Coordinates of C-alpha atoms in Angstrom, one line a residue:
X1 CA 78.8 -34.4 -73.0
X2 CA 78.5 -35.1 -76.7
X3 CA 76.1 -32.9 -79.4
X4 CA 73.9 -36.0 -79.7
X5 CA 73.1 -36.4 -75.8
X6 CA 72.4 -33.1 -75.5
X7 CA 69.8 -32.6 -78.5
X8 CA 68.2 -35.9 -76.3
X9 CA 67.8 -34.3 -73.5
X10 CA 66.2 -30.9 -74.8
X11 CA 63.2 -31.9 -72.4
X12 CA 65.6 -31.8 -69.5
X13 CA 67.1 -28.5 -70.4
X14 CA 63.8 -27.0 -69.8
X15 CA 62.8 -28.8 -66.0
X16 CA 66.6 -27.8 -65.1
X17 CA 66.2 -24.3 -65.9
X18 CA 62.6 -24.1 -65.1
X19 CA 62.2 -22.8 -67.9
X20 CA 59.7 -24.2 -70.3
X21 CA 59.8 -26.1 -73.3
X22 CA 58.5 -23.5 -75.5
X23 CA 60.9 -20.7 -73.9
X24 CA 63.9 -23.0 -74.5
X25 CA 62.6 -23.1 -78.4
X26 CA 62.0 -19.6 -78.6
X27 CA 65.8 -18.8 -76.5
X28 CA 67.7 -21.0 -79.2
X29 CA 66.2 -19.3 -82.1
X30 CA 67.6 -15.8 -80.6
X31 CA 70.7 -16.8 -80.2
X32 CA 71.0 -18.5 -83.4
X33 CA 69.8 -15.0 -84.8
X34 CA 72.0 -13.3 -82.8
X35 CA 75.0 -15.5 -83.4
X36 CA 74.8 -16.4 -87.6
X37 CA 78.4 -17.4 -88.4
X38 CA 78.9 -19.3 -85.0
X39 CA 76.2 -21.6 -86.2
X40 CA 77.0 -21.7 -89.4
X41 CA 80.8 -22.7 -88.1
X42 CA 79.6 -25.9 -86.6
X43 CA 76.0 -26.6 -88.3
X44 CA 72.5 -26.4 -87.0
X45 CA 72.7 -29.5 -84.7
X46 CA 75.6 -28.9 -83.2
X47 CA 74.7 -25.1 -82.3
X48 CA 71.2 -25.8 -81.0
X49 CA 72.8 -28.3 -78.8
X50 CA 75.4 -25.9 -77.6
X51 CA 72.5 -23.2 -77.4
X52 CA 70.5 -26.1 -75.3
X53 CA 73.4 -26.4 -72.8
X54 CA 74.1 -22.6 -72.5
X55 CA 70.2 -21.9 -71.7
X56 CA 70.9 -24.9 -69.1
X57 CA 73.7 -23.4 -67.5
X58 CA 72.3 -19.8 -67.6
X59 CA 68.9 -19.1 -67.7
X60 CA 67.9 -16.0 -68.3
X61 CA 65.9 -13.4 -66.7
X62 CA 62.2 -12.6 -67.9
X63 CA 61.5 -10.9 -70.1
X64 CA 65.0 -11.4 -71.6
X65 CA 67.1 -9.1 -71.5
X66 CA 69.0 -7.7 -75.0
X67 CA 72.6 -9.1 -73.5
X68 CA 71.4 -12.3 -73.0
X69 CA 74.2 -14.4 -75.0
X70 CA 77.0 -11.8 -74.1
X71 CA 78.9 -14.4 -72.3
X72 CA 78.1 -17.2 -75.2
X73 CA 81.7 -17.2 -76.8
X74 CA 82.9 -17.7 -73.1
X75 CA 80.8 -20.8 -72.6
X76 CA 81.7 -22.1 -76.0
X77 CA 85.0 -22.2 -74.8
X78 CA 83.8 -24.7 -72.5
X79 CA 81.8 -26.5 -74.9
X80 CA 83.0 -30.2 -76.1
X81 CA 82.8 -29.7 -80.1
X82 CA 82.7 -32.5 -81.8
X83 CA 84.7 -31.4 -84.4
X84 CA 87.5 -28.8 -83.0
X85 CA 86.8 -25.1 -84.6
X86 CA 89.5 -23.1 -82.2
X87 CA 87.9 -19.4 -83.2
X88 CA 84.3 -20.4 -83.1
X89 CA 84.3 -18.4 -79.2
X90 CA 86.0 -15.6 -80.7
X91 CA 83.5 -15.4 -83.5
X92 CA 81.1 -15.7 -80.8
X93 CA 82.5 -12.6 -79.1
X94 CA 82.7 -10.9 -82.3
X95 CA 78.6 -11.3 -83.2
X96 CA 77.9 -10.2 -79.5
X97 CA 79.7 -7.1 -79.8
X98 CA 77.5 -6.8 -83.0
X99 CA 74.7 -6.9 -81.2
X100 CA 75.6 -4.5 -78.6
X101 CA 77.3 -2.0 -80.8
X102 CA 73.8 -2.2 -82.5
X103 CA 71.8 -1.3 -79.3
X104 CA 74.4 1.6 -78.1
X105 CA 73.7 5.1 -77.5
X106 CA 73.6 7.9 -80.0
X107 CA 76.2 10.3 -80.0
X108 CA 77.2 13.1 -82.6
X109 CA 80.9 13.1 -83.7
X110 CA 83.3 15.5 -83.5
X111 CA 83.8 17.7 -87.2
X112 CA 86.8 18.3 -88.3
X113 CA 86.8 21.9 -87.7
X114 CA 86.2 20.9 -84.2
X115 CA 88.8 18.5 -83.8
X116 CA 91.4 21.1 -85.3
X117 CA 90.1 23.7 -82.6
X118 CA 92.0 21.0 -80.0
X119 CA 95.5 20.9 -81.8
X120 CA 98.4 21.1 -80.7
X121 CA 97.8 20.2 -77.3
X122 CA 95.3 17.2 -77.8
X123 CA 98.1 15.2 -78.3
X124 CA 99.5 15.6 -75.0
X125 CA 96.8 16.7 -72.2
X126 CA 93.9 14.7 -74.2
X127 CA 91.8 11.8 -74.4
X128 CA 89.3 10.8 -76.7
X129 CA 85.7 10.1 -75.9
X130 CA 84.8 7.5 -78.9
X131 CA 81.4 6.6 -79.9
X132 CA 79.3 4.9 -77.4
X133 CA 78.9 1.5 -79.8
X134 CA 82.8 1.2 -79.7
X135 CA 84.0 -2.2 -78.9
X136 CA 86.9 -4.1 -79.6
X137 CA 87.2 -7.9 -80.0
X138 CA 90.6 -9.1 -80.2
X139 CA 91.5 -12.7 -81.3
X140 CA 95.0 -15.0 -82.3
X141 CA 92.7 -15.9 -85.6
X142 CA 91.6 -14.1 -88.3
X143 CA 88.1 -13.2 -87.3
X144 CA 87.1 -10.2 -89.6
X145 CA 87.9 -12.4 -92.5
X146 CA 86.0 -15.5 -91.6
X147 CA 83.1 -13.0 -90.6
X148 CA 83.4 -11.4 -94.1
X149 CA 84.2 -14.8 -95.9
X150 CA 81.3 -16.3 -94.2
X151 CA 78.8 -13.0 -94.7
X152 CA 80.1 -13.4 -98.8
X153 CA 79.2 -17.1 -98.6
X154 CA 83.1 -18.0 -99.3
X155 CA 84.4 -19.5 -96.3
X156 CA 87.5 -21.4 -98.1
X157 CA 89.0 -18.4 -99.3
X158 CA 90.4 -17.5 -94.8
X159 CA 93.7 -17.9 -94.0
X160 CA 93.1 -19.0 -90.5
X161 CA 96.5 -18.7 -89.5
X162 CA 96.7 -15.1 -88.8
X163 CA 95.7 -12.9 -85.8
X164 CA 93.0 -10.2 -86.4
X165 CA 91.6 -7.7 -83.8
X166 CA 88.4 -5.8 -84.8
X167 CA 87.0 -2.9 -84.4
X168 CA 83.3 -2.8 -84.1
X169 CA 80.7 0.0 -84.3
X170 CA 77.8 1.7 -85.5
X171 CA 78.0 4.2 -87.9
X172 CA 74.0 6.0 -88.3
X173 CA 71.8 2.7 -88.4
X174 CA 74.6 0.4 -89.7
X175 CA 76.7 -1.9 -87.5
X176 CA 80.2 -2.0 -89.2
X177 CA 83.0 -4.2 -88.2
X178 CA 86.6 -3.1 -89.0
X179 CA 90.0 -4.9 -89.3
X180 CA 92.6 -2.9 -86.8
X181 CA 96.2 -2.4 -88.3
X182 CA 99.0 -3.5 -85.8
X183 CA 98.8 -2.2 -82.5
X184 CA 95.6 -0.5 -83.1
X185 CA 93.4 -2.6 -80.9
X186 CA 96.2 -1.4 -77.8
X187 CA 95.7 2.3 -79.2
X188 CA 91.9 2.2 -78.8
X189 CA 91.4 0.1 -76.2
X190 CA 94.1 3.0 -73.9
X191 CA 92.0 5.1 -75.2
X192 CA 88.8 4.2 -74.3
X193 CA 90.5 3.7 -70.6
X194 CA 91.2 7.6 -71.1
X195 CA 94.9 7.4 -71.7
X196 CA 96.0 10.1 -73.7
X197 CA 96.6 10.1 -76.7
X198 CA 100.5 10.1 -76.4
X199 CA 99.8 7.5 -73.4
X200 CA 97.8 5.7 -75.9
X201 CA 100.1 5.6 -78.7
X202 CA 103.1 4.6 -76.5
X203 CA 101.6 1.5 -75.1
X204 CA 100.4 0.5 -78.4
X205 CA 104.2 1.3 -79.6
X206 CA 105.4 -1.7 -76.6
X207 CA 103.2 -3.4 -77.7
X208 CA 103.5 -3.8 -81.2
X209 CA 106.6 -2.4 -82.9
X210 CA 104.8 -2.0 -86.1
X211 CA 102.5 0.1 -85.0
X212 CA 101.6 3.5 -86.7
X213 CA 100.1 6.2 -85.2
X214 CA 98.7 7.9 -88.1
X215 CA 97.2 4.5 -89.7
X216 CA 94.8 3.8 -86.0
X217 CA 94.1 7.2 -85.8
X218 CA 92.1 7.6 -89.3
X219 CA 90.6 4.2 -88.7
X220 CA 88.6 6.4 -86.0
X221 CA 88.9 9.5 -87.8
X222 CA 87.3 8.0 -91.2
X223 CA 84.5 6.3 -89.5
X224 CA 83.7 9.6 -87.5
X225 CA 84.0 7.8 -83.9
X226 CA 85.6 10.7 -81.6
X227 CA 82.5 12.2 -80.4
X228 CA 84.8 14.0 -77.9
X229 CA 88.1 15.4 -76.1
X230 CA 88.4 15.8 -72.1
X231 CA 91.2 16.8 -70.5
X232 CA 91.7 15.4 -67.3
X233 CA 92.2 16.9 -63.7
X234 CA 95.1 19.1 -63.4
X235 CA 96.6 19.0 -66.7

């Protein structure tokens, strides 16, 4: 189903769902809050009209809860565009994670004293607890840059031919979204599934043969997102 028939039958969306009309206003403004470059991607029609079809397909709870729209970039996946844009899910994954990261828990980071207290045997008996907002979005196109290019109001300037895996999380009050270096996404992501550290850095290795320990490692170190080491059972 087209953009057009859908923005016809926004009365519709609302009986389906039974949700009413005003909720299915007040919905498609939150995601289009929530989800800036997306819309931006494909224009305000278009994006209320994909908005429309989401509420349709998956109305929410009341009240709404905050992770309402987590599954968005999955459904645009779905979604019949009239005019293909082939990362517009993965941007939509990207803003959700945003959102999340923004809405995490609080937790203190390990200093650097504290870290050093671990070493040498962190390496090898380790595994890191990161900071709560962690998340990682990865993606065959260059989403940080189209983020950034779209956040500096220079869209033309991507290179959309490149794969890019972020790192998202929130450092004090701010939401910050970091570009990964090669194998870096594997790294945390091992991590986060309390791999080791060596685990963690030998999968990323498979994975990538570019990868560089030291490089992922002060992407976490520098943005102060170890909040922890644990040991695990009978090491």
């Amino acid at each position: 189903m087209n953009a057009s028939r859908l923005l016809e039958r926004e009365g519709t969306v609302a009986s389906s769902a039974s949700v009413t009309r005003s909720d299915v206003v007040s919905l498609t403004e939150a995601l289009a809050t929530r989800f800036p470059v997306s819309r931006a991607l494909v224009g305000d029609d278009v994006f209320r009209a994909m908005a429309h079809a989401f509420i349709e397909s998956s109305p929410p709870l009341f009240p709404v809860p905050m992770a309402y729209g987590d599954d968005f970039g999955d459904f645009i996946n779905t979604f019949p565009l009239p005019r293909p844009v082939p990362y517009l899910g993965d941007m939509a994954r990207l803003e959700a994670a945003r959102t999340r990261a923004c809405h995490a828990a609080e937790a203190s980071p390990l200093t650097v004293v504290e870290l050093a207290a671990y070493a040498p045997h962190a390496w090898e008996r380790f595994w890191a607890v990161l900071h709560p907002s962690v998340q990682i979005v990865r993606s065959t196109y260059p989403i940080v840059s189209i983020w950034e290019a779209h956040i500096a109001e220079s869209p033309s300037l991507v290179d959309s031919s490149r794969p890019e895996d972020a790192l998202v999380a929130r450092r004090e009050l701010q939401v910050e979204i970091h570009r990964l270096p090669h194998g870096g996404a594997a790294f945390v992501q091992c991590l986060m599934s309390k791999a080791t550290f060596r685990e963690a850095a030998d999968k990323a290795a498979v994975e990538d043969p570019q990868f560089d320990l030291v490089t992922s490692l002060s992407v976490l170190l520098s943005h102060h997102l170890i909040v922890g080491l644990n040991s695990r059972a009978g090491r």
